[in-house]
């Protein structure tokens, strides 16, 4: 223990017990079993479809999000964590979503000159100053897919299919309903927004405070407000689908037909607008059937104007993002247990310093064969060490005392039956390997995967890339 803490406690000074701030959470080892399987599934399905992984920084210039996500969106207006640099001047923000940063990276690294479309996926933390509640955090993890450089409806359908496949692999697809709509292009959107304003004029008294403001700044958001009175008005509001231009209608129809062709079920939902300004044409969300739109488990759509808006060449694009905490919550509700490979198979107990040396050598040998092994620390009695082995759930213990070491022997104990046998130290690893099943071994060897290649240049180093 830190000595100053001991002193403070003795002198009666009350020490503050730190907790995570409101709305953020630790990802504990048990949660990581779920995060790991999600990451594996995402990586597997993404690779199958030709995607490569990208990570953008947690901090970006605030303008990336203000211009990208939209000034009058809730995300930027209310939920952005932003701050100035110590020197003053530059305003930064923590990323609230993945798309704007990826588009910034696409432009910055000249990805427009790569074969198109560029397909990227990510698994990253995001930050929003949301009101904390179940399924709504201030730091949360999302996985997502982005396809840049292709306008064909086949991209929209494939991204939706990819999301569906991930949910399906994770055992929660049946819990979800795919809601889909279209927001048209910028021209049909302008016309539609005017019609919406006309419709709402004179009805302001029945709108919530936010919607009265949104009527000026972002009228589309009135369609997905969760307030009861606003919902009733939204039901009778003009419908996007009936007002969009022929090209947008054709795109939407083709997306739906392609989804039919690959057996993806969907519900057409006219009031789906998504909370981010960059979307056009296809928008979609996966809702938990039990709780509807209040708990979307993922969503996405087309953002054909965003690359240009952030300073790049006109580049059509489409993407999807899902909240990992919400996926985990649904997996748990479905009683799905994530595979947990953090088991211990052997506990190496020792009594004395010489035995500890041999114990360390044994641990090294066991681990290099892929056996999960623990022990060789402390001065506890043999009884206490064996009780520890039990608590860690180790099926076997190897026990070394001064006598055993002198004789080149070790005691192998079956923790369940309590039976013990004395074996030569040199045979201990082989005896353990005989007793535990192969699927419990961790035999990953990264040295087999790393190859020397003279085409690797120093400037490929991440840190000095400009
Ligand atoms: P969005 O692009 O805002 O629809 O977010 C995509 C997905 O991220 C949502 O469907 C949620 O699953 C998840 N998500 C968004 N905000 C939060 C939050 N504050 N806490 C946890 N998950 C979130």
Coordinates of C-alpha atoms and ligand atoms in Angstrom, one line a residue:
X1 CA 0.0 0.0 0.0
X2 CA 1.1 3.6 -0.6
X3 CA 2.6 4.7 2.7
X4 CA 1.0 8.2 2.5
X5 CA -2.4 6.5 2.2
X6 CA -1.7 4.5 5.4
X7 CA -0.7 7.7 7.3
X8 CA -3.8 9.6 6.1
X9 CA -6.1 6.8 7.2
X10 CA -4.4 6.7 10.7
X11 CA -4.7 10.4 11.1
X12 CA -8.4 10.2 10.3
X13 CA -8.3 12.2 7.1
X14 CA -11.2 11.0 4.9
X15 CA -9.9 9.8 1.6
X16 CA -12.0 10.4 -1.5
X17 CA -13.1 7.2 -3.2
X18 CA -12.9 7.8 -6.9
X19 CA -15.6 6.5 -9.3
X20 CA -16.0 6.7 -13.0
X21 CA -17.7 10.0 -14.0
X22 CA -21.4 9.8 -14.7
X23 CA -22.2 8.1 -18.0
X24 CA -18.9 6.4 -18.5
X25 CA -18.0 2.8 -17.6
X26 CA -15.2 0.4 -17.2
X27 CA -15.1 -2.6 -19.6
X28 CA -14.4 -5.3 -17.1
X29 CA -12.9 -8.7 -18.0
X30 CA -16.3 -10.4 -18.1
X31 CA -17.6 -7.7 -20.5
X32 CA -14.5 -8.1 -22.6
X33 CA -15.5 -11.7 -23.4
X34 CA -18.4 -10.1 -25.3
X35 CA -16.4 -7.3 -26.8
X36 CA -13.9 -9.9 -28.0
X37 CA -16.4 -12.0 -29.8
X38 CA -18.0 -8.9 -31.3
X39 CA -14.6 -7.7 -32.6
X40 CA -13.9 -11.2 -34.0
X41 CA -17.2 -11.4 -35.9
X42 CA -16.9 -7.8 -37.2
X43 CA -13.3 -8.4 -38.4
X44 CA -14.2 -11.8 -39.9
X45 CA -17.3 -10.5 -41.8
X46 CA -15.5 -7.3 -42.8
X47 CA -12.5 -9.1 -44.2
X48 CA -14.7 -11.5 -46.2
X49 CA -16.2 -8.5 -47.9
X50 CA -12.8 -6.8 -48.6
X51 CA -12.9 -4.1 -45.8
X52 CA -9.7 -2.9 -44.1
X53 CA -9.5 -1.5 -40.6
X54 CA -9.0 2.1 -39.8
X55 CA -8.6 4.1 -36.6
X56 CA -9.0 7.8 -36.5
X57 CA -7.9 9.8 -33.4
X58 CA -10.2 10.4 -30.5
X59 CA -9.7 14.1 -30.9
X60 CA -10.2 16.0 -34.1
X61 CA -10.6 19.7 -34.9
X62 CA -14.1 20.6 -33.8
X63 CA -14.9 21.8 -37.3
X64 CA -14.7 18.3 -38.7
X65 CA -17.8 17.5 -36.7
X66 CA -19.5 20.9 -37.0
X67 CA -19.2 20.8 -40.7
X68 CA -19.5 17.0 -41.1
X69 CA -22.3 16.1 -38.7
X70 CA -24.1 19.4 -38.9
X71 CA -24.3 22.5 -36.7
X72 CA -27.9 22.1 -35.8
X73 CA -27.9 18.4 -35.0
X74 CA -28.3 17.3 -31.4
X75 CA -24.8 15.7 -31.6
X76 CA -23.1 19.0 -32.3
X77 CA -25.4 21.3 -30.5
X78 CA -25.8 19.5 -27.2
X79 CA -23.5 16.4 -27.2
X80 CA -20.1 17.4 -28.4
X81 CA -17.2 17.5 -25.9
X82 CA -15.1 20.3 -27.1
X83 CA -12.1 22.2 -25.7
X84 CA -9.4 24.7 -26.7
X85 CA -5.7 23.8 -26.9
X86 CA -3.6 25.1 -24.0
X87 CA -2.0 27.7 -26.3
X88 CA -5.6 28.8 -27.1
X89 CA -6.9 29.2 -30.6
X90 CA -7.6 25.8 -31.9
X91 CA -10.8 24.1 -30.9
X92 CA -10.8 20.3 -30.6
X93 CA -13.6 17.9 -30.0
X94 CA -13.8 14.2 -28.9
X95 CA -15.3 12.2 -31.7
X96 CA -19.0 11.6 -31.3
X97 CA -19.3 9.3 -34.3
X98 CA -16.9 7.7 -36.8
X99 CA -17.9 8.9 -40.3
X100 CA -16.7 12.5 -40.2
X101 CA -13.2 11.5 -39.1
X102 CA -13.0 8.8 -41.7
X103 CA -14.0 11.1 -44.4
X104 CA -11.3 13.6 -43.2
X105 CA -8.8 10.8 -43.3
X106 CA -9.9 9.7 -46.8
X107 CA -9.2 13.2 -48.1
X108 CA -6.0 13.8 -46.0
X109 CA -4.4 10.6 -47.2
X110 CA -5.4 10.9 -50.8
X111 CA -7.5 7.7 -50.7
X112 CA -9.5 9.0 -53.7
X113 CA -6.6 7.8 -55.8
X114 CA -6.9 4.2 -54.5
X115 CA -9.0 1.7 -56.4
X116 CA -12.6 2.7 -55.6
X117 CA -14.7 1.9 -53.6
X118 CA -12.5 2.2 -50.5
X119 CA -14.0 -0.1 -47.9
X120 CA -13.1 0.6 -44.3
X121 CA -14.2 -0.7 -40.9
X122 CA -13.6 0.5 -37.3
X123 CA -14.0 -0.5 -33.7
X124 CA -13.6 2.6 -31.6
X125 CA -14.8 4.5 -28.5
X126 CA -17.0 7.6 -29.1
X127 CA -18.1 10.4 -26.8
X128 CA -21.4 12.2 -26.5
X129 CA -22.7 14.4 -23.7
X130 CA -25.9 12.4 -23.7
X131 CA -28.2 12.1 -20.6
X132 CA -26.9 8.9 -19.1
X133 CA -29.6 6.1 -18.9
X134 CA -29.8 2.5 -19.8
X135 CA -28.1 1.9 -23.2
X136 CA -27.0 5.6 -23.4
X137 CA -23.5 6.4 -22.2
X138 CA -21.1 9.3 -22.5
X139 CA -18.3 7.0 -23.7
X140 CA -19.5 4.1 -25.8
X141 CA -18.0 1.8 -28.3
X142 CA -19.1 1.5 -31.9
X143 CA -18.1 -0.8 -34.8
X144 CA -18.9 0.5 -38.2
X145 CA -18.4 0.1 -41.9
X146 CA -17.8 2.8 -44.6
X147 CA -17.7 2.4 -48.3
X148 CA -16.4 5.5 -50.2
X149 CA -16.3 6.1 -54.0
X150 CA -19.4 4.2 -55.3
X151 CA -22.9 5.4 -55.7
X152 CA -24.6 2.1 -56.8
X153 CA -27.6 0.9 -54.7
X154 CA -25.7 -2.4 -54.6
X155 CA -23.4 -0.8 -52.0
X156 CA -26.3 0.2 -49.7
X157 CA -27.7 -3.3 -49.9
X158 CA -24.4 -5.0 -49.2
X159 CA -23.7 -2.7 -46.1
X160 CA -27.1 -3.6 -44.7
X161 CA -26.4 -7.2 -45.4
X162 CA -23.0 -7.0 -43.6
X163 CA -24.7 -5.4 -40.6
X164 CA -27.3 -8.1 -40.6
X165 CA -24.7 -10.9 -40.9
X166 CA -22.8 -9.5 -37.9
X167 CA -26.0 -9.4 -35.8
X168 CA -26.9 -12.8 -37.0
X169 CA -23.5 -14.3 -36.1
X170 CA -23.9 -12.7 -32.7
X171 CA -27.3 -14.4 -32.2
X172 CA -29.4 -11.3 -32.0
X173 CA -30.7 -10.8 -35.6
X174 CA -34.2 -12.2 -34.7
X175 CA -34.5 -9.5 -32.0
X176 CA -34.0 -6.7 -34.6
X177 CA -36.2 -5.1 -37.2
X178 CA -34.6 -3.3 -40.1
X179 CA -36.2 0.1 -40.7
X180 CA -35.5 1.8 -44.0
X181 CA -36.3 5.0 -45.7
X182 CA -34.9 7.5 -48.2
X183 CA -34.1 11.2 -47.6
X184 CA -33.7 12.0 -51.4
X185 CA -30.9 14.1 -52.8
X186 CA -30.2 17.7 -51.7
X187 CA -32.6 19.1 -54.3
X188 CA -35.6 16.9 -53.3
X189 CA -34.6 17.5 -49.7
X190 CA -34.9 21.3 -50.1
X191 CA -38.3 21.0 -51.6
X192 CA -39.4 18.6 -49.0
X193 CA -38.2 20.8 -46.1
X194 CA -40.2 23.7 -47.5
X195 CA -43.3 21.5 -47.6
X196 CA -42.6 20.4 -44.0
X197 CA -42.3 24.0 -42.9
X198 CA -45.6 24.9 -44.6
X199 CA -47.2 22.0 -42.9
X200 CA -46.0 22.9 -39.4
X201 CA -46.8 26.6 -39.7
X202 CA -49.6 27.4 -37.3
X203 CA -49.1 24.2 -35.4
X204 CA -46.2 25.5 -33.2
X205 CA -48.3 25.5 -30.1
X206 CA -48.5 21.7 -30.2
X207 CA -44.8 21.2 -30.6
X208 CA -42.2 20.7 -27.9
X209 CA -39.7 23.4 -27.2
X210 CA -36.9 21.6 -29.1
X211 CA -39.1 21.1 -32.2
X212 CA -40.1 24.8 -32.2
X213 CA -36.4 25.6 -32.5
X214 CA -35.8 22.7 -35.0
X215 CA -38.5 24.1 -37.2
X216 CA -36.1 26.9 -38.0
X217 CA -32.8 25.0 -37.8
X218 CA -33.4 21.4 -38.9
X219 CA -37.1 20.7 -39.7
X220 CA -36.4 17.0 -40.7
X221 CA -35.8 16.3 -37.0
X222 CA -39.4 17.0 -36.3
X223 CA -40.3 13.7 -37.9
X224 CA -38.5 11.6 -35.4
X225 CA -39.1 13.5 -32.2
X226 CA -40.1 11.2 -29.3
X227 CA -42.6 13.6 -27.6
X228 CA -46.2 12.3 -27.8
X229 CA -47.7 15.5 -29.4
X230 CA -44.9 15.9 -31.9
X231 CA -45.3 12.2 -32.8
X232 CA -49.0 12.7 -33.6
X233 CA -48.3 15.7 -35.8
X234 CA -45.4 13.9 -37.5
X235 CA -47.8 11.0 -38.5
X236 CA -49.8 13.4 -40.7
X237 CA -46.8 15.3 -42.1
X238 CA -45.9 15.1 -45.8
X239 CA -44.0 11.9 -46.6
X240 CA -40.5 12.1 -48.2
X241 CA -41.1 9.0 -50.3
X242 CA -44.0 10.6 -52.2
X243 CA -42.0 13.8 -52.9
X244 CA -38.6 12.6 -54.0
X245 CA -37.3 13.0 -57.6
X246 CA -37.3 10.1 -60.1
X247 CA -33.6 9.3 -59.7
X248 CA -33.9 9.0 -55.9
X249 CA -37.1 7.0 -56.2
X250 CA -35.3 4.6 -58.6
X251 CA -32.3 4.3 -56.2
X252 CA -34.5 3.5 -53.3
X253 CA -36.6 1.0 -55.3
X254 CA -33.4 -0.8 -56.4
X255 CA -32.0 -0.9 -52.8
X256 CA -35.3 -2.6 -51.7
X257 CA -35.3 -5.0 -54.6
X258 CA -31.7 -6.0 -53.9
X259 CA -32.5 -6.6 -50.3
X260 CA -35.4 -8.8 -51.4
X261 CA -33.0 -10.7 -53.6
X262 CA -30.7 -11.5 -50.7
X263 CA -33.5 -12.3 -48.3
X264 CA -33.1 -9.3 -46.0
X265 CA -36.4 -8.4 -44.4
X266 CA -37.2 -4.7 -43.8
X267 CA -39.9 -2.3 -42.8
X268 CA -40.3 0.9 -44.8
X269 CA -40.5 3.7 -42.2
X270 CA -41.3 7.2 -43.5
X271 CA -40.4 8.9 -40.3
X272 CA -36.8 7.7 -40.1
X273 CA -34.5 10.7 -40.6
X274 CA -31.4 9.9 -38.4
X275 CA -29.8 12.5 -36.2
X276 CA -27.0 13.5 -38.5
X277 CA -27.1 16.0 -41.3
X278 CA -24.8 14.3 -43.8
X279 CA -27.3 11.6 -44.9
X280 CA -29.0 11.6 -48.2
X281 CA -31.0 8.9 -50.0
X282 CA -30.9 5.6 -48.1
X283 CA -31.2 5.7 -44.3
X284 CA -31.7 2.7 -42.1
X285 CA -31.7 1.6 -38.5
X286 CA -31.9 -1.7 -36.7
X287 CA -34.4 -1.5 -33.9
X288 CA -34.9 -3.8 -31.0
X289 CA -38.4 -5.3 -31.7
X290 CA -39.2 -5.1 -28.0
X291 CA -38.5 -1.4 -27.6
X292 CA -38.7 0.1 -31.0
X293 CA -37.0 3.3 -32.1
X294 CA -36.1 4.4 -28.6
X295 CA -33.2 1.9 -28.6
X296 CA -31.7 1.6 -32.0
X297 CA -28.9 -1.0 -32.1
X298 CA -27.3 0.4 -35.2
X299 CA -27.9 2.6 -38.2
X300 CA -26.5 4.2 -41.2
X301 CA -27.1 5.4 -44.7
X302 CA -25.7 7.2 -47.7
X303 CA -23.7 10.4 -47.4
X304 CA -22.9 11.4 -51.0
X305 CA -22.1 15.0 -50.2
X306 CA -19.9 14.7 -47.1
X307 CA -16.5 14.2 -48.8
X308 CA -17.0 17.4 -50.8
X309 CA -18.4 19.2 -47.8
X310 CA -15.1 18.5 -45.9
X311 CA -13.0 19.7 -48.8
X312 CA -12.5 16.7 -51.0
X313 CA -13.6 15.8 -54.5
X314 CA -17.3 14.8 -55.0
X315 CA -17.4 11.2 -53.8
X316 CA -20.5 9.1 -53.1
X317 CA -20.4 7.0 -49.9
X318 CA -22.4 4.9 -47.6
X319 CA -21.9 3.6 -44.0
X320 CA -23.2 1.9 -40.9
X321 CA -22.4 2.0 -37.2
X322 CA -23.6 -0.1 -34.2
X323 CA -23.4 0.5 -30.5
X324 CA -21.4 -2.3 -28.9
X325 CA -22.9 -1.9 -25.4
X326 CA -26.3 -2.3 -26.8
X327 CA -25.3 -5.4 -28.8
X328 CA -23.8 -6.9 -25.5
X329 CA -27.1 -6.0 -23.6
X330 CA -29.1 -7.9 -26.2
X331 CA -26.8 -10.9 -26.2
X332 CA -27.1 -11.1 -22.4
X333 CA -30.9 -10.8 -22.7
X334 CA -30.8 -13.7 -25.1
X335 CA -28.8 -15.6 -22.5
X336 CA -25.9 -15.9 -24.9
X337 CA -22.6 -16.7 -23.1
X338 CA -19.6 -15.2 -24.8
X339 CA -16.6 -17.6 -25.0
X340 CA -14.2 -16.9 -22.2
X341 CA -10.7 -18.1 -22.8
X342 CA -9.3 -16.7 -19.7
X343 CA -9.2 -20.0 -17.9
X344 CA -6.2 -21.3 -15.7
X345 CA -5.2 -24.9 -16.2
X346 CA -2.2 -25.3 -14.0
X347 CA -1.2 -23.7 -10.7
X348 CA 2.5 -24.1 -9.8
X349 CA 3.0 -24.1 -6.0
X350 CA 6.4 -23.9 -4.3
X351 CA 7.9 -23.8 -0.9
X352 CA 11.3 -22.1 -0.7
X353 CA 13.5 -20.0 -2.9
X354 CA 15.2 -22.8 -4.8
X355 CA 11.8 -24.4 -5.6
X356 CA 10.6 -20.9 -6.7
X357 CA 13.4 -20.8 -9.3
X358 CA 12.4 -24.2 -10.7
X359 CA 8.7 -23.2 -10.5
X360 CA 9.5 -20.1 -12.7
X361 CA 11.2 -22.4 -15.2
X362 CA 8.2 -24.7 -15.2
X363 CA 5.8 -21.8 -15.7
X364 CA 7.9 -20.6 -18.7
X365 CA 8.0 -24.1 -20.3
X366 CA 4.2 -24.6 -19.7
X367 CA 3.3 -21.2 -21.2
X368 CA 5.5 -21.7 -24.2
X369 CA 3.5 -24.8 -25.0
X370 CA 0.3 -22.8 -24.8
X371 CA -0.8 -23.9 -21.3
X372 CA -2.4 -21.2 -19.2
X373 CA -0.4 -21.3 -16.0
X374 CA -0.2 -19.3 -12.8
X375 CA 1.8 -19.3 -9.5
X376 CA 5.3 -19.3 -8.2
X377 CA 4.8 -16.2 -6.1
X378 CA 4.5 -15.4 -2.4
X379 CA 5.4 -17.3 0.7
X380 CA 2.1 -18.8 1.6
X381 CA 1.7 -22.2 3.1
X382 CA 1.0 -25.1 0.8
X383 CA -2.6 -25.3 2.0
X384 CA -3.1 -21.7 1.2
X385 CA -1.5 -22.1 -2.2
X386 CA -3.7 -25.1 -3.1
X387 CA -6.8 -23.2 -2.0
X388 CA -5.7 -20.4 -4.3
X389 CA -5.3 -23.0 -7.1
X390 CA -8.9 -24.1 -6.4
X391 CA -10.2 -20.5 -6.4
X392 CA -8.6 -19.9 -9.8
X393 CA -10.3 -23.1 -11.1
X394 CA -7.1 -24.8 -12.1
X395 CA -7.7 -28.5 -12.7
X396 CA -4.0 -29.3 -12.0
X397 CA -1.3 -28.2 -9.6
X398 CA 2.4 -28.8 -9.8
X399 CA 4.0 -28.7 -6.3
X400 CA 7.6 -28.1 -5.6
X401 CA 9.3 -28.3 -2.2
X402 CA 13.0 -28.3 -1.3
X403 CA 13.1 -32.2 -1.2
X404 CA 11.4 -32.5 -4.7
X405 CA 13.8 -30.0 -6.2
X406 CA 16.8 -31.8 -4.7
X407 CA 15.6 -35.1 -6.2
X408 CA 14.6 -33.5 -9.6
X409 CA 11.0 -34.4 -9.0
X410 CA 7.6 -32.6 -8.8
X411 CA 4.3 -33.5 -7.4
X412 CA 1.4 -33.5 -9.9
X413 CA -1.9 -33.0 -8.2
X414 CA -5.4 -33.5 -9.8
X415 CA -7.3 -30.8 -8.0
X416 CA -10.7 -32.4 -8.5
X417 CA -9.9 -35.8 -7.1
X418 CA -7.1 -34.8 -4.8
X419 CA -4.9 -37.6 -6.1
X420 CA -1.2 -36.9 -6.4
X421 CA 1.8 -38.5 -8.1
X422 CA 5.5 -37.8 -8.0
X423 CA 7.1 -37.4 -11.5
X424 CA 10.4 -36.2 -12.9
X425 CA 10.5 -32.4 -13.4
X426 CA 11.6 -33.0 -17.0
X427 CA 8.3 -34.8 -17.7
X428 CA 6.0 -32.4 -16.0
X429 CA 5.1 -30.4 -19.1
X430 CA 4.4 -33.5 -21.2
X431 CA 2.3 -35.0 -18.4
X432 CA 0.2 -31.8 -18.2
X433 CA -0.2 -31.7 -22.0
X434 CA -1.5 -35.2 -21.9
X435 CA -4.2 -34.3 -19.4
X436 CA -5.7 -31.1 -20.8
X437 CA -7.6 -30.9 -24.0
X438 CA -6.0 -29.2 -27.0
X439 CA -8.7 -26.6 -27.4
X440 CA -7.7 -25.1 -24.0
X441 CA -4.1 -24.4 -25.3
X442 CA -3.0 -21.0 -26.5
X443 CA -0.5 -21.7 -29.2
X444 CA -0.6 -18.5 -31.2
X445 CA 2.9 -17.7 -32.5
X446 CA 3.2 -14.2 -34.0
X447 CA 6.8 -14.8 -34.9
X448 CA 5.6 -17.1 -37.7
X449 CA 3.6 -14.2 -39.1
X450 CA 6.2 -11.5 -39.1
X451 CA 8.4 -11.6 -42.2
X452 CA 11.3 -9.4 -43.2
X453 CA 10.7 -7.5 -46.4
X454 CA 13.1 -4.9 -47.9
X455 CA 10.2 -3.0 -49.4
X456 CA 9.3 -1.8 -45.8
X457 CA 10.5 1.8 -45.5
X458 CA 11.2 3.8 -42.3
X459 CA 8.7 6.4 -43.4
X460 CA 6.0 3.7 -43.2
X461 CA 6.2 4.3 -39.5
X462 CA 2.9 5.5 -38.1
X463 CA 4.3 8.3 -36.0
X464 CA 6.0 10.2 -38.7
X465 CA 3.4 9.9 -41.3
X466 CA 2.3 13.4 -42.3
Ligands
LIG1 P1 -26.1 6.9 -34.4 O1 -25.3 7.0 -35.6 O2 -26.2 8.1 -33.5 O3 -27.5 6.3 -34.7 O4 -25.4 5.8 -33.5 C1 -25.2 4.5 -34.0 C2 -25.4 3.5 -32.8 O5 -24.6 3.8 -31.8 C3 -26.8 3.6 -32.2 O6 -27.7 2.8 -32.9 C4 -26.5 3.0 -30.8 O7 -26.5 1.6 -30.8 C5 -25.1 3.5 -30.5 N1 -25.2 4.7 -29.7 C6 -25.4 6.0 -30.1 N2 -25.3 6.8 -29.0 C7 -25.0 6.0 -27.9 C8 -24.8 6.3 -26.5 N3 -24.8 7.5 -26.0 N4 -24.5 5.2 -25.7 C9 -24.5 4.0 -26.2 N5 -24.7 3.7 -27.5 C10 -24.9 4.7 -28.4

